[in-house]
Tab-separated table of C-alpha atoms in Angstrom:
chain	number	residue	atom	x	y	z
Q	1123	MET	CA	125.387	90.976	140.427
Q	1124	ASN	CA	129.013	91.790	139.734
Q	1125	TRP	CA	128.531	91.152	136.031
Q	1126	ILE	CA	127.188	94.673	135.577
Q	1127	TYR	CA	130.661	96.052	136.283
Q	1128	GLY	CA	132.401	93.696	133.849
Q	1129	LYS	CA	133.937	95.068	130.715
Q	1130	TRP	CA	134.853	92.269	128.348
Q	1131	TRP	CA	131.325	91.463	127.238
Q	1132	LYS	CA	130.663	95.149	126.479
Q	1133	TRP	CA	133.707	95.158	124.220
Q	1134	LEU	CA	132.526	91.915	122.643
Q	1135	SER	CA	129.164	93.509	121.949
Q	1136	ALA	CA	130.778	96.574	120.384
Q	1137	ILE	CA	133.154	94.573	118.175
Q	1138	MET	CA	130.438	92.191	117.038
Q	1139	LEU	CA	128.006	95.012	116.281
Q	1140	VAL	CA	130.616	96.753	114.145
Q	1141	TYR	CA	131.228	93.446	112.349
Q	1142	VAL	CA	127.509	92.981	111.773
Q	1143	VAL	CA	126.863	96.510	110.509
Q	1144	ILE	CA	129.864	96.475	108.162
Q	1145	GLY	CA	129.274	92.917	106.971
Q	1146	GLY	CA	125.559	93.476	106.702
Q	1147	PHE	CA	126.091	96.320	104.274
Q	1148	VAL	CA	129.214	95.249	102.389
Q	1149	VAL	CA	128.222	91.704	101.431
Q	1150	PRO	CA	126.384	92.007	98.111
Q	1151	LEU	CA	123.005	90.624	97.258
Q	1152	GLY	CA	123.052	87.454	95.185
Q	1153	PRO	CA	122.106	87.269	91.514
Q	1154	GLY	CA	118.495	87.751	90.529
Q	1155	ILE	CA	116.372	88.730	87.549
Q	1156	THR	CA	114.964	92.230	87.823
Q	1157	LYS	CA	113.272	92.775	84.480
Q	1158	ILE	CA	112.177	91.073	81.300
Q	1159	SER	CA	110.789	92.842	78.270
Q	1160	PRO	CA	108.413	92.261	76.672
Q	1161	SER	CA	106.565	90.477	79.426
Q	1162	VAL	CA	103.502	89.421	77.424
Q	1163	PHE	CA	103.769	87.354	74.264
Q	1164	LYS	CA	101.566	85.692	71.672
Q	1165	PRO	CA	101.891	82.293	70.041
Q	1166	ASP	CA	103.241	81.763	66.523
Q	1167	THR	CA	105.593	84.734	66.721
Q	1168	VAL	CA	109.319	84.746	67.387
Q	1169	TYR	CA	110.121	87.069	70.254
Q	1170	THR	CA	113.445	88.395	71.460
Q	1171	PHE	CA	113.216	88.812	75.200
Q	1172	ARG	CA	115.666	91.093	76.921
Q	1173	ILE	CA	116.378	89.881	80.431
Q	1174	THR	CA	118.056	92.187	82.937
Q	1175	ALA	CA	119.690	90.572	85.919
Q	1176	TYR	CA	121.148	92.016	89.102
Q	1177	HIS	CA	124.642	91.127	90.336
Q	1178	ALA	CA	125.007	88.387	87.728
Q	1179	HIS	CA	128.312	87.324	86.125
Q	1180	PHE	CA	127.320	86.139	82.662
Q	1181	LEU	CA	130.554	87.269	80.982
Q	1182	SER	CA	132.877	86.020	83.709
Q	1183	PRO	CA	135.343	83.411	82.340
Q	1184	GLU	CA	134.359	81.010	85.119
Q	1185	ALA	CA	130.681	81.315	84.303
Q	1186	GLY	CA	130.824	78.719	81.551
Q	1187	LYS	CA	127.811	78.277	79.357
Q	1188	VAL	CA	124.853	80.406	80.396
Q	1189	GLN	CA	121.703	78.300	80.250
Q	1190	LEU	CA	118.194	79.672	80.161
Q	1191	TRP	CA	114.752	78.066	80.269
Q	1192	PHE	CA	111.171	79.163	80.249
Q	1193	LYS	CA	109.317	77.135	82.799
Q	1194	ASN	CA	105.577	76.556	82.759
Q	1195	HIS	CA	104.147	74.519	85.627
Q	1196	TYR	CA	106.633	71.613	85.716
Q	1197	THR	CA	107.721	71.762	82.077
Q	1198	TYR	CA	110.924	73.444	80.930
Q	1199	TYR	CA	110.991	74.977	77.429
Q	1200	LYS	CA	114.205	75.621	75.542
Q	1201	PRO	CA	114.707	79.029	73.934
Q	1202	LEU	CA	115.645	79.158	70.252
Q	1203	SER	CA	118.832	81.019	71.062
Q	1204	VAL	CA	120.539	82.673	74.014
Q	1205	ASN	CA	122.763	85.697	73.504
Q	1206	VAL	CA	124.727	87.128	76.404
Q	1207	VAL	CA	124.850	90.910	75.919
Q	1208	SER	CA	126.677	91.947	79.052
Q	1209	ASN	CA	127.353	90.747	82.577
Q	1210	SER	CA	123.810	91.549	83.524
Q	1211	GLU	CA	121.866	91.268	80.275
Q	1212	ILE	CA	120.754	88.354	78.154
Q	1213	GLU	CA	118.731	88.251	74.965
Q	1214	ALA	CA	116.765	85.080	74.423
Q	1215	THR	CA	114.592	84.255	71.437
Q	1216	PHE	CA	111.585	82.085	71.993
Q	1217	ALA	CA	108.480	81.067	70.125
Q	1218	LEU	CA	105.522	78.931	70.975
Q	1219	ALA	CA	103.223	77.265	68.461
Q	1220	SER	CA	99.527	77.934	68.756
Q	1221	THR	CA	98.974	74.179	68.808
Q	1222	GLN	CA	100.880	74.013	72.095
Q	1223	GLN	CA	98.676	76.565	73.812
Q	1224	GLU	CA	96.313	74.088	75.434
Q	1225	LYS	CA	99.132	72.591	77.495
Q	1226	ILE	CA	100.096	75.985	78.911
Q	1227	VAL	CA	98.175	76.101	82.179
Q	1228	PRO	CA	98.503	78.508	83.930
Q	1229	SER	CA	99.501	80.972	81.244
Q	1230	SER	CA	102.553	82.336	83.054
Q	1231	PHE	CA	106.180	81.329	82.556
Q	1232	ASP	CA	109.065	81.476	84.999
Q	1233	VAL	CA	112.447	82.397	83.611
Q	1234	VAL	CA	115.254	80.195	84.945
Q	1235	ILE	CA	118.925	81.036	84.355
Q	1236	ASN	CA	121.952	78.956	85.278
Q	1237	ASN	CA	125.720	79.346	85.069
Q	1238	ASN	CA	128.709	78.113	86.996
Q	1239	VAL	CA	129.297	81.303	88.977
Q	1240	ASP	CA	125.812	82.461	89.861
Q	1241	GLY	CA	124.189	79.069	90.160
Q	1242	THR	CA	120.509	78.816	89.334
Q	1243	PHE	CA	118.228	81.769	89.765
Q	1244	ALA	CA	114.772	82.540	88.485
Q	1245	LEU	CA	112.007	85.075	88.205
Q	1246	ARG	CA	108.611	83.617	88.934
Q	1247	GLU	CA	105.717	84.485	86.622
Q	1248	ALA	CA	108.007	86.602	84.482
Q	1249	LEU	CA	106.195	86.022	81.196
Q	1250	THR	CA	102.536	85.758	80.346
Q	1251	LEU	CA	101.211	84.032	77.271
Q	1252	ALA	CA	98.348	85.921	75.657
Q	1253	LYS	CA	96.457	83.026	74.140
Q	1254	ALA	CA	95.295	83.675	70.596
Q	1255	LYS	CA	93.810	81.793	67.678
Q	1256	ALA	CA	96.267	80.219	65.270
Q	1257	ILE	CA	97.422	82.581	62.535
Q	1258	ASP	CA	97.630	79.733	60.023
Q	1259	SER	CA	97.545	75.980	60.365
Q	1260	ALA	CA	101.295	75.422	59.971
Q	1261	SER	CA	103.064	77.131	62.820
Q	1262	VAL	CA	106.552	78.534	62.368
Q	1263	PHE	CA	108.213	77.213	65.487
Q	1264	THR	CA	107.373	74.662	68.096
Q	1265	ALA	CA	108.884	75.231	71.502
Q	1266	GLU	CA	110.909	72.214	72.550
Q	1267	THR	CA	110.605	70.884	76.046
Q	1268	THR	CA	113.727	69.732	77.841
Q	1269	GLU	CA	115.031	68.382	81.111
Q	1270	PRO	CA	117.136	71.007	82.839
Q	1271	VAL	CA	120.610	69.582	83.368
Q	1272	VAL	CA	122.753	72.005	85.298
Q	1273	GLU	CA	126.260	72.313	86.607
Q	1274	ASN	CA	125.975	75.122	89.033
Q	1275	ASN	CA	127.722	76.971	91.814
Q	1276	LYS	CA	131.175	75.669	90.965
Q	1277	HIS	CA	132.482	79.022	92.102
Q	1278	ARG	CA	130.107	79.786	94.898
Q	1279	LEU	CA	129.543	83.477	95.495
Q	1280	PHE	CA	129.644	85.063	98.909
Q	1281	CYS	CA	126.330	86.881	98.951
Q	1282	PHE	CA	122.966	87.216	100.627
Q	1283	PRO	CA	120.062	85.521	98.878
Q	1284	TYR	CA	118.119	87.582	96.374
Q	1285	ARG	CA	114.451	87.314	97.240
Q	1286	GLU	CA	111.607	88.884	95.339
Q	1287	ILE	CA	109.752	91.585	97.305
Q	1288	LEU	CA	112.447	91.595	100.003
Q	1289	TYR	CA	115.480	92.482	97.851
Q	1290	GLU	CA	118.030	94.470	99.893
Q	1291	THR	CA	115.738	94.628	102.903
Q	1292	ILE	CA	116.864	91.085	103.697
Q	1293	ARG	CA	119.631	92.904	105.607
Q	1294	ASN	CA	117.019	93.983	108.136
Q	1295	THR	CA	117.283	90.443	109.499
Q	1296	PHE	CA	120.317	91.682	111.441
Q	1297	PHE	CA	118.510	94.665	112.921
Q	1298	HIS	CA	114.793	94.027	113.253
Q	1299	VAL	CA	114.805	90.380	114.323
Q	1300	PRO	CA	117.463	90.629	117.102
Q	1301	MET	CA	115.413	93.433	118.736
Q	1302	TRP	CA	112.835	90.808	119.688
Q	1303	PHE	CA	115.528	88.395	120.831
Q	1304	VAL	CA	116.885	91.103	123.135
Q	1305	MET	CA	113.426	91.893	124.431
Q	1306	THR	CA	112.781	88.207	125.104
Q	1307	MET	CA	116.078	87.797	126.956
Q	1308	LEU	CA	115.501	90.937	129.060
Q	1309	VAL	CA	111.961	89.946	129.885
Q	1310	PHE	CA	113.194	86.486	130.858
Q	1311	THR	CA	115.838	88.074	133.117
Q	1312	SER	CA	113.110	90.177	134.671
Q	1313	PHE	CA	110.985	87.068	135.230
Q	1314	VAL	CA	113.855	85.234	136.919
Q	1315	ALA	CA	114.622	88.280	139.089
Q	1316	SER	CA	110.996	88.546	140.170
Q	1317	THR	CA	110.918	84.855	141.069
Q	1318	LEU	CA	114.111	85.316	143.096
Q	1319	TYR	CA	112.584	88.332	144.813
Q	1320	LEU	CA	109.551	86.321	145.857
Q	1321	THR	CA	111.753	83.592	147.337
Q	1322	LYS	CA	114.237	85.981	148.970
Q	1323	PRO	CA	113.118	89.609	149.095
Q	1324	PHE	CA	116.433	91.334	148.377
Q	1325	GLU	CA	116.016	94.798	146.977
Q	1326	LYS	CA	118.531	94.163	144.190
Q	1327	TRP	CA	116.241	91.551	142.598
Q	1328	ASP	CA	113.455	94.087	142.461
Q	1329	VAL	CA	115.756	96.642	140.850
Q	1330	LEU	CA	116.940	94.072	138.304
Q	1331	ALA	CA	113.370	93.050	137.439
Q	1332	HIS	CA	112.245	96.667	137.077
Q	1333	LYS	CA	115.196	97.867	134.980
Q	1334	ALA	CA	115.109	94.790	132.738
Q	1335	VAL	CA	111.528	95.681	131.823
Q	1336	VAL	CA	112.553	99.286	131.062
Q	1337	ALA	CA	115.307	98.057	128.727
Q	1338	ALA	CA	112.971	95.433	127.230
Q	1339	LEU	CA	110.418	98.118	126.417
Q	1340	LEU	CA	113.107	100.152	124.630
Q	1341	PHE	CA	113.974	97.198	122.413
Q	1342	GLY	CA	110.336	96.247	121.984
Q	1343	THR	CA	109.605	99.750	120.697
Q	1344	CYS	CA	112.578	99.531	118.320
Q	1345	GLY	CA	111.421	96.126	117.092
Q	1346	TYR	CA	107.881	97.311	116.567
Q	1347	LEU	CA	108.743	100.515	114.700
Q	1348	THR	CA	111.335	98.834	112.483
Q	1349	GLY	CA	108.860	96.068	111.724
Q	1350	LEU	CA	106.267	98.655	110.754
Q	1351	VAL	CA	108.584	100.281	108.209
Q	1352	TRP	CA	109.814	96.956	106.855
Q	1353	ALA	CA	106.253	95.675	106.434
Q	1354	LYS	CA	105.102	98.843	104.652
Q	1355	TYR	CA	107.650	98.437	101.872
Q	1356	THR	CA	107.451	94.662	101.461
Q	1357	TRP	CA	104.107	93.140	102.366
Q	1358	TYR	CA	102.031	96.255	101.862
Q	1359	ILE	CA	103.452	98.074	98.857
Q	1360	GLY	CA	101.316	101.056	97.918
Q	1361	VAL	CA	99.139	100.886	101.019
Q	1362	SER	CA	98.805	104.058	103.091
Q	1363	TRP	CA	100.274	104.194	106.610
Q	1364	GLY	CA	96.874	104.084	108.279
Q	1365	ASP	CA	95.853	101.026	106.317
Q	1366	VAL	CA	99.211	99.356	106.995
Q	1367	ILE	CA	98.681	99.648	110.748
Q	1368	ARG	CA	95.076	98.504	110.487
Q	1369	LYS	CA	96.012	95.521	108.300
Q	1370	LEU	CA	98.926	94.518	110.506
Q	1371	LEU	CA	96.848	94.550	113.657
Q	1372	LEU	CA	93.877	92.772	112.098
Q	1373	GLU	CA	95.552	90.425	109.641
Q	1374	ASP	CA	98.910	89.605	111.142
Q	1375	ILE	CA	98.422	87.910	114.468
Q	1376	LYS	CA	102.081	88.254	115.414
Q	1377	MET	CA	101.909	92.049	115.278
Q	1378	ALA	CA	98.683	92.188	117.261
Q	1379	ALA	CA	99.955	89.727	119.868
Q	1380	ALA	CA	103.304	91.526	120.210
Q	1381	LEU	CA	101.460	94.779	120.871
Q	1382	VAL	CA	99.403	93.073	123.589
Q	1383	ALA	CA	102.638	91.752	125.141
Q	1384	ILE	CA	104.193	95.235	125.090
Q	1385	PHE	CA	101.097	96.727	126.712
Q	1386	PHE	CA	101.297	94.173	129.501
Q	1387	TYR	CA	104.756	95.475	130.345
Q	1388	VAL	CA	103.636	99.096	130.038
Q	1389	ALA	CA	100.988	98.150	132.586
Q	1390	TYR	CA	103.779	96.764	134.804
Q	1391	MET	CA	105.466	100.180	134.737
Q	1392	ILE	CA	102.189	101.919	135.562
Q	1393	ILE	CA	101.485	99.545	138.456
Q	1394	ARG	CA	104.907	100.336	139.908
Q	1395	GLU	CA	104.201	104.046	139.668
Q	1396	MET	CA	100.823	103.730	141.316
Q	1397	ILE	CA	101.730	101.949	144.554
Q	1398	GLU	CA	103.298	104.247	147.156
Q	1399	ASN	CA	104.304	101.699	149.790
Q	1400	ASP	CA	107.736	100.282	148.907
Q	1401	GLU	CA	107.303	96.728	150.115
Q	1402	ARG	CA	103.792	96.425	148.734
Q	1403	ARG	CA	104.919	97.768	145.361
Q	1404	ARG	CA	107.772	95.303	145.114
Q	1405	ASN	CA	105.623	92.306	146.011
Q	1406	ILE	CA	102.752	93.180	143.692
Q	1407	ALA	CA	105.157	94.069	140.873
Q	1408	ALA	CA	106.975	90.741	141.239
Q	1409	VAL	CA	103.770	88.729	141.152
Q	1410	TYR	CA	102.410	90.718	138.226
Q	1411	ASN	CA	105.728	90.345	136.387
Q	1412	ILE	CA	105.537	86.560	136.478
Q	1413	PHE	CA	102.026	86.767	135.100
Q	1414	ALA	CA	103.147	89.222	132.387
Q	1415	PHE	CA	105.957	86.875	131.344
Q	1416	VAL	CA	103.489	84.046	130.812
Q	1417	VAL	CA	101.354	86.360	128.675
Q	1418	PHE	CA	104.476	87.436	126.761
Q	1419	ILE	CA	105.413	83.829	125.943
Q	1420	LEU	CA	101.856	83.065	124.896
Q	1421	CYS	CA	101.614	86.163	122.712
Q	1422	VAL	CA	105.007	86.015	121.049
Q	1423	PHE	CA	105.732	82.289	120.811
Q	1424	VAL	CA	102.457	80.383	121.021
Q	1425	LEU	CA	99.673	82.425	119.424
Q	1426	PRO	CA	101.478	83.231	116.144
Q	1427	ARG	CA	102.168	79.536	115.594
Q	1428	LEU	CA	98.492	78.646	115.792
Q	1429	THR	CA	97.310	80.550	112.750
Q	1430	ASP	CA	98.892	81.899	109.620
Q	1431	SER	CA	100.941	85.040	109.766
Q	1432	MET	CA	102.840	87.053	107.197
Q	1433	HIS	CA	105.967	86.467	109.248
Q	1434	PRO	CA	108.174	83.637	108.000
Q	1435	GLY	CA	108.197	80.497	110.076
Q	1436	ASN	CA	104.747	80.946	111.541
Q	1437	GLY	CA	101.567	79.007	111.025
Q	1438	GLY	CA	103.016	75.779	112.381
Q	1439	ASN	CA	106.547	75.886	111.027
Q	1440	PRO	CA	109.660	76.357	113.104
Q	1441	ALA	CA	111.355	79.665	112.424
Q	1442	PHE	CA	114.915	78.891	111.434
Q	1443	SER	CA	114.372	76.488	108.598
Q	1444	LYS	CA	116.737	76.379	105.662
Q	1445	TYR	CA	114.224	78.392	103.648
Q	1446	ASP	CA	114.299	81.364	105.992
Q	1447	LEU	CA	118.029	81.689	106.554
Q	1448	ASP	CA	120.868	80.624	104.309
Q	1449	SER	CA	124.419	79.975	105.427
Q	1450	THR	CA	125.678	83.474	104.540
Q	1451	LEU	CA	122.868	85.118	106.489
Q	1452	ARG	CA	123.625	82.895	109.463
Q	1453	LEU	CA	127.224	84.100	109.419
Q	1454	PHE	CA	125.945	87.546	110.358
Q	1455	PHE	CA	122.622	86.756	111.978
Q	1456	TYR	CA	123.944	84.779	114.945
Q	1457	PRO	CA	126.656	87.367	115.802
Q	1458	ALA	CA	123.982	90.061	115.414
Q	1459	VAL	CA	121.728	88.312	117.914
Q	1460	ILE	CA	124.564	87.857	120.419
Q	1461	ALA	CA	125.830	91.423	119.932
Q	1462	TRP	CA	122.399	92.998	120.371
Q	1463	ILE	CA	121.631	90.860	123.422
Q	1464	LEU	CA	124.928	91.911	125.046
Q	1465	PHE	CA	124.139	95.508	124.103
Q	1466	GLY	CA	120.727	95.183	125.745
Q	1467	PHE	CA	122.355	93.944	128.941
Q	1468	TRP	CA	124.845	96.793	128.754
Q	1469	ILE	CA	121.968	99.250	128.800
Q	1470	LEU	CA	120.392	97.248	131.625
Q	1471	SER	CA	123.636	97.447	133.640
Q	1472	ILE	CA	123.771	101.234	133.250
Q	1473	LEU	CA	120.170	101.546	134.431
Q	1474	ILE	CA	120.866	99.339	137.447
Q	1475	ARG	CA	123.988	101.289	138.430
Q	1476	LEU	CA	122.083	104.557	138.149
Q	1477	SER	CA	119.338	103.314	140.410
Q	1478	PHE	CA	121.893	101.986	142.938
Q	1479	ILE	CA	123.395	105.493	143.152
Q	1480	GLU	CA	119.921	106.986	143.513
Q	1481	GLN	CA	119.181	104.658	146.411
Q	1482	LYS	CA	122.457	105.497	148.123
Q	1483	GLN	CA	121.658	109.198	147.897
Q	1484	LYS	CA	118.219	108.642	149.419
Q	1485	VAL	CA	119.747	106.943	152.455
U	1423	MET	CA	119.016	121.717	124.853
U	1424	ARG	CA	116.468	123.950	123.173
U	1425	THR	CA	118.906	124.830	120.387
U	1426	LEU	CA	119.618	121.143	119.872
U	1427	LEU	CA	115.915	120.379	119.601
U	1428	THR	CA	115.434	123.251	117.135
U	1429	ILE	CA	118.273	121.923	115.002
U	1430	PHE	CA	116.822	118.429	115.164
U	1431	PHE	CA	113.341	119.516	114.122
U	1432	SER	CA	114.612	121.737	111.325
U	1433	MET	CA	116.503	118.687	110.067
U	1434	LEU	CA	113.243	116.760	110.172
U	1435	PHE	CA	111.625	119.469	108.045
U	1436	ALA	CA	114.401	119.046	105.504
U	1437	VAL	CA	113.719	115.322	105.366
U	1438	VAL	CA	109.971	115.871	105.030
U	1439	SER	CA	110.330	118.464	102.279
U	1440	PHE	CA	112.750	116.152	100.471
U	1441	ALA	CA	110.216	113.381	100.753
U	1442	GLN	CA	107.508	115.556	99.208
U	1443	GLY	CA	109.617	116.484	96.219
U	1444	GLU	CA	109.400	115.216	92.674
U	1445	THR	CA	110.279	111.661	93.565
U	1446	GLY	CA	108.185	111.263	96.699
U	1447	SER	CA	109.165	109.169	99.677
U	1448	GLU	CA	107.423	106.119	98.229
U	1449	ASN	CA	109.772	106.031	95.265
U	1450	ILE	CA	112.926	106.599	97.291
U	1451	PHE	CA	112.194	103.599	99.455
U	1452	LYS	CA	111.354	101.448	96.450
U	1453	SER	CA	114.437	102.453	94.452
U	1454	ASN	CA	117.742	100.567	94.444
U	1455	LEU	CA	116.054	97.335	95.482
U	1456	LYS	CA	114.721	98.955	98.676
U	1457	ILE	CA	118.118	99.542	100.293
U	1458	TYR	CA	116.775	102.754	101.889
U	1459	VAL	CA	114.327	100.697	103.929
U	1460	VAL	CA	117.361	99.231	105.695
U	1461	ALA	CA	118.671	102.758	106.227
U	1462	ALA	CA	115.306	103.779	107.672
U	1463	VAL	CA	115.308	100.792	110.016
U	1464	LEU	CA	118.789	101.649	111.262
U	1465	THR	CA	117.763	105.288	111.703
U	1466	ILE	CA	114.794	104.246	113.820
U	1467	ILE	CA	116.968	102.077	116.060
U	1468	LEU	CA	119.524	104.877	116.435
U	1469	ALA	CA	116.807	107.443	117.157
U	1470	CYS	CA	115.322	105.224	119.873
U	1471	LEU	CA	118.743	104.650	121.429
U	1472	PHE	CA	119.557	108.370	121.370
U	1473	ALA	CA	116.219	109.273	122.932
U	1474	PHE	CA	117.033	106.729	125.621
U	1475	MET	CA	120.503	108.199	126.152
U	1476	PHE	CA	118.992	111.643	126.682
U	1477	ALA	CA	116.568	110.197	129.237
U	1478	ILE	CA	119.462	108.565	131.128
U	1479	GLU	CA	121.412	111.797	131.027
U	1480	ARG	CA	118.500	113.681	132.539
U	1481	ARG	CA	118.515	111.285	135.489
U	1482	LEU	CA	122.280	111.621	135.841
U	1483	LYS	CA	121.968	115.381	135.896
U	1484	LYS	CA	119.471	115.179	138.741
U	1485	LEU	CA	121.961	113.047	140.687
U	1486	GLU	CA	124.760	115.513	139.985
U	1487	GLU	CA	122.684	118.434	141.211
U	1488	LYS	CA	122.116	116.731	144.558
């Protein structure tokens, strides 16, 4: 176990973590539509909609022509005119004839914007049509349908994807998610150490197994608490803390299962404390640890895949699909995972060295 | 140690009283496209790590006293 005295991987962890924290905060969020007003409209009236976007580049010389559509179901409607007010604001006039109303099912419209810098971005269900009886038989304007032809992302931006509900919290991918990766790696190390202890009862394997669980519990706690906060402000907006915890445990199987897994390792710690006899404690702990690892895998990797969960990539889908992570996120996510895992092992190495000194002093 | 804890808790009170002000903690975390949620997440991780560091230091101190 000479790796615990090594230095290079601790430096690697530190450098990569600095890279992740700086990059994770400096890289801007991609373009997105934050607001449209008015958001409800009636037929047979010409409306001027003011659309506010975030981090868009409408006035940039490379942006080219800014295109805008109102999309209902699979049909794209052309606005009467598009007027770029500023880099982040567009005014679009649009009217719908009362004779067209029947085709509008459901009554909500997405707003889709495209230009050469920002690419295509949209706000789902941005507009709602308040259906009304025709004002007179001859309507003023008929909204034209069109096929969206786009030239986009000629000048691709370096940014994180703008996702509704998530917004800036998408950066938590570099902090919340790796916590569970670290926990998994530490728990796996502990499992391997326990197996080694059962084949050859060296004391160092027992120490490694024990300390890896201590470190794993630290990261598990971090992962759980950060997940709690993230969930409160994304999935459960406006729900009180008590209800958030209740909902997470009852409705999100991943959260409930992860808590069960954590408790199994808390039980491991308690079992160690309870048995006085050294050899007995080590044997029982090793056997229990293998059992706990199986439960951990079942709870964290198998159970959540069986039913639906609020977590992305669950309910039958693999986690790292192209919809969950884009290439810019990957550029920071993978280093974040490696950096946090190395950091976890750094903590583990300190714990092991401490307990080695404690043992020496006992003798 | 006790002074440190007092300072820490008085800082917590400041945070809590700030959160109960005009804006309310709900609005702070929802403003600016929820960037403060990321700050909160980082704070939690740091707090856990610091708590852990103090626990390690307590064990080290015991070793030093022997």
